[in-house]
Short mmCIF file of C-alpha atoms in Angstrom, two decimals:
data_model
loop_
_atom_site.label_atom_id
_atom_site.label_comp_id
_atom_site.label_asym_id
_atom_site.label_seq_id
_atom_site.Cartn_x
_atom_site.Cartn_y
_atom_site.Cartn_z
CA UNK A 1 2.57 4.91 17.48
CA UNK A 2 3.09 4.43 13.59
CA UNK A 3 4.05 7.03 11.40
CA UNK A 4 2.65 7.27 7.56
CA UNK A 5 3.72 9.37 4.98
CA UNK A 6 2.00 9.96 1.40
CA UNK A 7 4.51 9.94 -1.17
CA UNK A 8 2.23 10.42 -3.87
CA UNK A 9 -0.04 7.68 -6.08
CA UNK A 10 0.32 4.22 -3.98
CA UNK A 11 3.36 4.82 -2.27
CA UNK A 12 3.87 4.63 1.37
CA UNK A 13 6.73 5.49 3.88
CA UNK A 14 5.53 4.09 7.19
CA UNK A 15 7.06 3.70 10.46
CA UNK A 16 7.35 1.60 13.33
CA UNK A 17 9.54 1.46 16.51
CA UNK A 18 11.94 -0.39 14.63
CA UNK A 19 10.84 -1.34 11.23
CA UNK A 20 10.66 1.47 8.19
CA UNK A 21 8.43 -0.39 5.18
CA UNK A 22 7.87 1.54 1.67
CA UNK A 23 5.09 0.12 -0.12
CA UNK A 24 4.32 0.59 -3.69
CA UNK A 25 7.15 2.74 -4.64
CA UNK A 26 6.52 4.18 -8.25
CA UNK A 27 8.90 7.31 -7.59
CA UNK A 28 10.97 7.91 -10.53
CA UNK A 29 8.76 9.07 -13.31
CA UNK A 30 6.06 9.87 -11.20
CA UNK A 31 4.87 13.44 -11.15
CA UNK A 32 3.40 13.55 -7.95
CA UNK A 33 6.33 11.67 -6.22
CA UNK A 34 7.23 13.83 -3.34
CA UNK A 35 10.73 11.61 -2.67
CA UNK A 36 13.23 10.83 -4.46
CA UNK A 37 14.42 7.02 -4.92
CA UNK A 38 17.87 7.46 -3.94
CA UNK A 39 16.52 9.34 -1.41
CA UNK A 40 14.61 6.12 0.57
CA UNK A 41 15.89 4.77 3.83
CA UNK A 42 14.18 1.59 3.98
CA UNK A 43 13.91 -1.87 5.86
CA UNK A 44 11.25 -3.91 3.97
CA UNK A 45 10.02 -3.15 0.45
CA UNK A 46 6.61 -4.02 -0.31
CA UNK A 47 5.15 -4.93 -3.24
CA UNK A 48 1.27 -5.05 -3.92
CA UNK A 49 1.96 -5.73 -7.99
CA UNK A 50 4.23 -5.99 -10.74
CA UNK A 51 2.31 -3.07 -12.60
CA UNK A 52 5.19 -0.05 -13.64
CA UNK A 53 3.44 2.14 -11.28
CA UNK A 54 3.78 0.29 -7.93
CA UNK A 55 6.44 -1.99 -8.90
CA UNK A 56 8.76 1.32 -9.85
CA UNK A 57 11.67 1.52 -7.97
CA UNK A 58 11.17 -1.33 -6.20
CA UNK A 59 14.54 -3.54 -6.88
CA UNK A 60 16.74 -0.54 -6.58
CA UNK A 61 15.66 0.55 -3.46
CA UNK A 62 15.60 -2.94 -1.74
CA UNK A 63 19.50 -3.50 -3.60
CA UNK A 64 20.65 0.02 -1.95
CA UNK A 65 19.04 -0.90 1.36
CA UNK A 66 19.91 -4.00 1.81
CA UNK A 67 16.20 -4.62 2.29
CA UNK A 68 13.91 -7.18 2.41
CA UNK A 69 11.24 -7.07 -0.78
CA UNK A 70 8.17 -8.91 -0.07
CA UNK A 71 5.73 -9.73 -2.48
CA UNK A 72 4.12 -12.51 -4.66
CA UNK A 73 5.96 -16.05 -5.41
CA UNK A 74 6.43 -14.66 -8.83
CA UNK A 75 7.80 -11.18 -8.08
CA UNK A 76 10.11 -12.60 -5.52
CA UNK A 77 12.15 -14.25 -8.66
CA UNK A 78 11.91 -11.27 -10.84
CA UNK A 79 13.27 -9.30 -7.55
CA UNK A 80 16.57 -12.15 -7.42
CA UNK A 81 17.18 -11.88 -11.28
CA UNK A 82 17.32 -8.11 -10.90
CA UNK A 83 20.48 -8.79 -8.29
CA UNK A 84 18.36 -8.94 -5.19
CA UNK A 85 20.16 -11.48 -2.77
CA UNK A 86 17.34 -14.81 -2.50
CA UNK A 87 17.60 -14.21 1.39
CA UNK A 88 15.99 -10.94 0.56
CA UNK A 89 13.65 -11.67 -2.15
CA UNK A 90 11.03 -12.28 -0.21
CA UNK A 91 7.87 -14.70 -2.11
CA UNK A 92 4.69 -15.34 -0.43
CA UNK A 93 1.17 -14.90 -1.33
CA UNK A 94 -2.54 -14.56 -0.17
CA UNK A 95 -3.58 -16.99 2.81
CA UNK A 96 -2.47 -15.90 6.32
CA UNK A 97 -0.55 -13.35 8.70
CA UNK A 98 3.49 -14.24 8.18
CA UNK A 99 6.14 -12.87 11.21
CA UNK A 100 9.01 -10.06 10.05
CA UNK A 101 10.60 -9.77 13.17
CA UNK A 102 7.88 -7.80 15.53
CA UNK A 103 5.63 -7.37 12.33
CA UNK A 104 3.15 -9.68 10.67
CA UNK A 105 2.12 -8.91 7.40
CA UNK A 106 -0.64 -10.99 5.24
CA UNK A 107 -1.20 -10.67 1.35
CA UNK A 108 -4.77 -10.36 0.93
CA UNK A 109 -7.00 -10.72 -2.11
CA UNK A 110 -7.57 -7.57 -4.78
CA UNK A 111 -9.75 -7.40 -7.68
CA UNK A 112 -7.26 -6.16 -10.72
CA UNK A 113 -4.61 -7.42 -12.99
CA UNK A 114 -0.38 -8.19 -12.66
CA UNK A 115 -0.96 -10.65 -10.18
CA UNK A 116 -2.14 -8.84 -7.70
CA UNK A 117 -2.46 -8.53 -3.91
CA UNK A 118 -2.87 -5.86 -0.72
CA UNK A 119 -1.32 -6.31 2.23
CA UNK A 120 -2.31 -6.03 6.06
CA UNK A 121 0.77 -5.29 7.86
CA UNK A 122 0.10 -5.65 11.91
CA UNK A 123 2.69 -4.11 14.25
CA UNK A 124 3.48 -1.29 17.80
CA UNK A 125 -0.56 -2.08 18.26
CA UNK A 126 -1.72 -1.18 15.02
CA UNK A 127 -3.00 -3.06 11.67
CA UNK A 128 -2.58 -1.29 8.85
CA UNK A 129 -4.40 -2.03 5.17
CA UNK A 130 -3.02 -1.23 1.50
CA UNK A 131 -5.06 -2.36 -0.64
CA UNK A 132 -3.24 -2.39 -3.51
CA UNK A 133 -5.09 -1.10 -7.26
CA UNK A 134 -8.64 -3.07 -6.68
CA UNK A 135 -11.81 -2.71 -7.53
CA UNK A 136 -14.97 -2.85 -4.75
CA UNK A 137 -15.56 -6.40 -4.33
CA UNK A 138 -17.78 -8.11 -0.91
CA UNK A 139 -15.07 -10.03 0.82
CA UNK A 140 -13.54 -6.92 1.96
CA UNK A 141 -16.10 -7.49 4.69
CA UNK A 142 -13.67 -10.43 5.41
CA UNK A 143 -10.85 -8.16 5.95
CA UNK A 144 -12.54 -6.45 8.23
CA UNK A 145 -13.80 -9.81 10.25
CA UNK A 146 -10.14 -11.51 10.30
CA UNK A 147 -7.97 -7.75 10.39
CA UNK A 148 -9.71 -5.28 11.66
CA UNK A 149 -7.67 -2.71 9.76
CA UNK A 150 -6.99 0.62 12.01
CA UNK A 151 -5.90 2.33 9.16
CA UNK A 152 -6.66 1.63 5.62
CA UNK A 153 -5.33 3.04 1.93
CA UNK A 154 -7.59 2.91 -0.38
CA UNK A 155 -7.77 3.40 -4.45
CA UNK A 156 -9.82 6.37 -5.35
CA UNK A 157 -9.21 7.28 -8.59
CA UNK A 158 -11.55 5.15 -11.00
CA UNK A 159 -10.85 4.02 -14.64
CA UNK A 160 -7.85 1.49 -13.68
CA UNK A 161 -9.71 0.77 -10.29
CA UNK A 162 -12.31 2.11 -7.71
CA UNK A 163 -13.96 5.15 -7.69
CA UNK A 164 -14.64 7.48 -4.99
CA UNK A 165 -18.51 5.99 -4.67
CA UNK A 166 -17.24 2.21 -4.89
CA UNK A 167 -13.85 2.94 -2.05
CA UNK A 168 -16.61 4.79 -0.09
CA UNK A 169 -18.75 1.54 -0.10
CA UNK A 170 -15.18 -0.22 0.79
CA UNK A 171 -14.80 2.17 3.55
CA UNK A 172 -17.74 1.01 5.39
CA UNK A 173 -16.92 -2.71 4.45
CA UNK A 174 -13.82 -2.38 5.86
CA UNK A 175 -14.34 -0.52 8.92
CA UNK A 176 -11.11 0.63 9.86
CA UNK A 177 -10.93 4.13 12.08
CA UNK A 178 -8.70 6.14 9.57
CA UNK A 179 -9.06 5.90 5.71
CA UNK A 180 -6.70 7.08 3.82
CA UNK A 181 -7.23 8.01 -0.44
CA UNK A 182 -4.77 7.29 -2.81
CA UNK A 183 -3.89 6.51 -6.53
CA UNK A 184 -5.67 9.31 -7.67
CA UNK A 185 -4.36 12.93 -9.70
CA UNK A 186 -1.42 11.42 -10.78
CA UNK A 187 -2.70 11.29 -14.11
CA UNK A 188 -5.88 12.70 -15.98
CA UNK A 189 -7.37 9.83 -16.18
CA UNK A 190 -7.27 9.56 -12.30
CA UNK A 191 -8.52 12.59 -11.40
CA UNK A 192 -10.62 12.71 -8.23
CA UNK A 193 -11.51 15.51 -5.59
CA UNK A 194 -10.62 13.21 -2.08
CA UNK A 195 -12.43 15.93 -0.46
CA UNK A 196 -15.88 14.94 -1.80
CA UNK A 197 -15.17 11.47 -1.48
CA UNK A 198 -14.34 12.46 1.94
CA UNK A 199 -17.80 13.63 2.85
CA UNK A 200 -19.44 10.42 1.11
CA UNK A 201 -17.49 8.16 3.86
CA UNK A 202 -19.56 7.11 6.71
CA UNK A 203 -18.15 5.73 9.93
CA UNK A 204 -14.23 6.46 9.22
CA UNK A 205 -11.95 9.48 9.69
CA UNK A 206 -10.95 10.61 6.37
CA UNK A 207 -7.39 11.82 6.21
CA UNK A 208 -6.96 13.86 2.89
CA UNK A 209 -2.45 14.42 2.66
CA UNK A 210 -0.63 16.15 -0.44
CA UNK A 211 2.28 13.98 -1.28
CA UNK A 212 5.00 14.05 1.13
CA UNK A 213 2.55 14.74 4.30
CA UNK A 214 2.94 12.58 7.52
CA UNK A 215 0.41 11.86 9.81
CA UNK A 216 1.52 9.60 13.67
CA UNK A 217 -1.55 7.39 14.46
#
């Protein structure tokens, strides 16, 4: 059983048995956030790119934890000049599944800007997919071949990345059982109804959650 919780935009709170992992955690100046920084118990902090609103609170909440931050070879020594012990500041990049204790986790490709990345994160029987801010691109059908996502997060909002017609598109390329929207209303020029896009998926559950909802798969 894994646990996710919408905490508005691209941020994530999920859960495993042992592990909790915040990914993407623009909180502080975020109107939607539905959790406050200070507020984050955390074990790993990922990090899909270095962009203000999924880098965000980031460093702080990986110092206060304790926690591991995992993202690209760059980011990882941005993360140890902000005070974030090297043992923690975690570098890799897009290639193959890495082991985090009883996790693996993979960077995989995104279509977008500030070096960027999603991630697959494997663990408790399920394989999750964030992919990050990305636009629709074919290799997701790659994702699907090598990961077979259960779960996936996907960009809906348009203007800064896909749309609801392109992430339905992803949906099906992707295949995973549960799909997720996200990075969408936070702004105006983000606005989206998930419910529509909800009808337009094919093939996949659509979850639809207001910021600070959970949902056990």
């Amino acid at each position: 059983m894994v646990s996710v919780k919408w905490l508005g935009h691209a941020a994530w709170l999920t859960t495993f048995k042992d592990t909790k992992i915040i990914i993407d955690p623009f909180l502080t100046n975020n109107p939607k956030a539905a959790m406050k920084a200070d507020d984050v118990k955390a074990d790993m902090v990922l990090v899909t790119h270095n962009h203000f609103d999924h880098l965000g609170d980031a460093f702080s909440i990986a110092k206060r934890n304790n926690a591991k931050l995992v993202g690209k070879f760059e980011l990882s020594l941005d993360a140890q000049k902000a005070g974030i012990p090297d043992a923690n500041a975690i570098g890799m990049n897009i290639g193959s599944m890495a082991k985090f204790g009883s996790l693996e986790i993979a960077m995989v490709p995104a279509i977008h800007s500030g070096n960027e990345g999603g991630f697959i994160i494997k663990g408790d029987g399920k394989t999750i997919y964030h992919a990050g801010d990305t636009a629709l691109f074919s290799d997701m059908q790659l994702i699907k071949k090598l990961y077979k996502p259960d779960i996936a997060m996907l960009p809906i909002g348009g203007f800064f990345t896909m749309g609801p017609n392109e992430a339905a598109i992803a949906a099906k390329y992707i295949g995973a059982k549960i799909v997720f929207p996200m990075h969408y209303n936070t702004f105006p020029p983000i606005a989206q109804d998930a419910n529509k896009f909800a009808k337009m998926v094919k093939g996949s559950k659509v979850i639809v959650l207001e910021p600070g909802q959970e949902r056990e798969i």
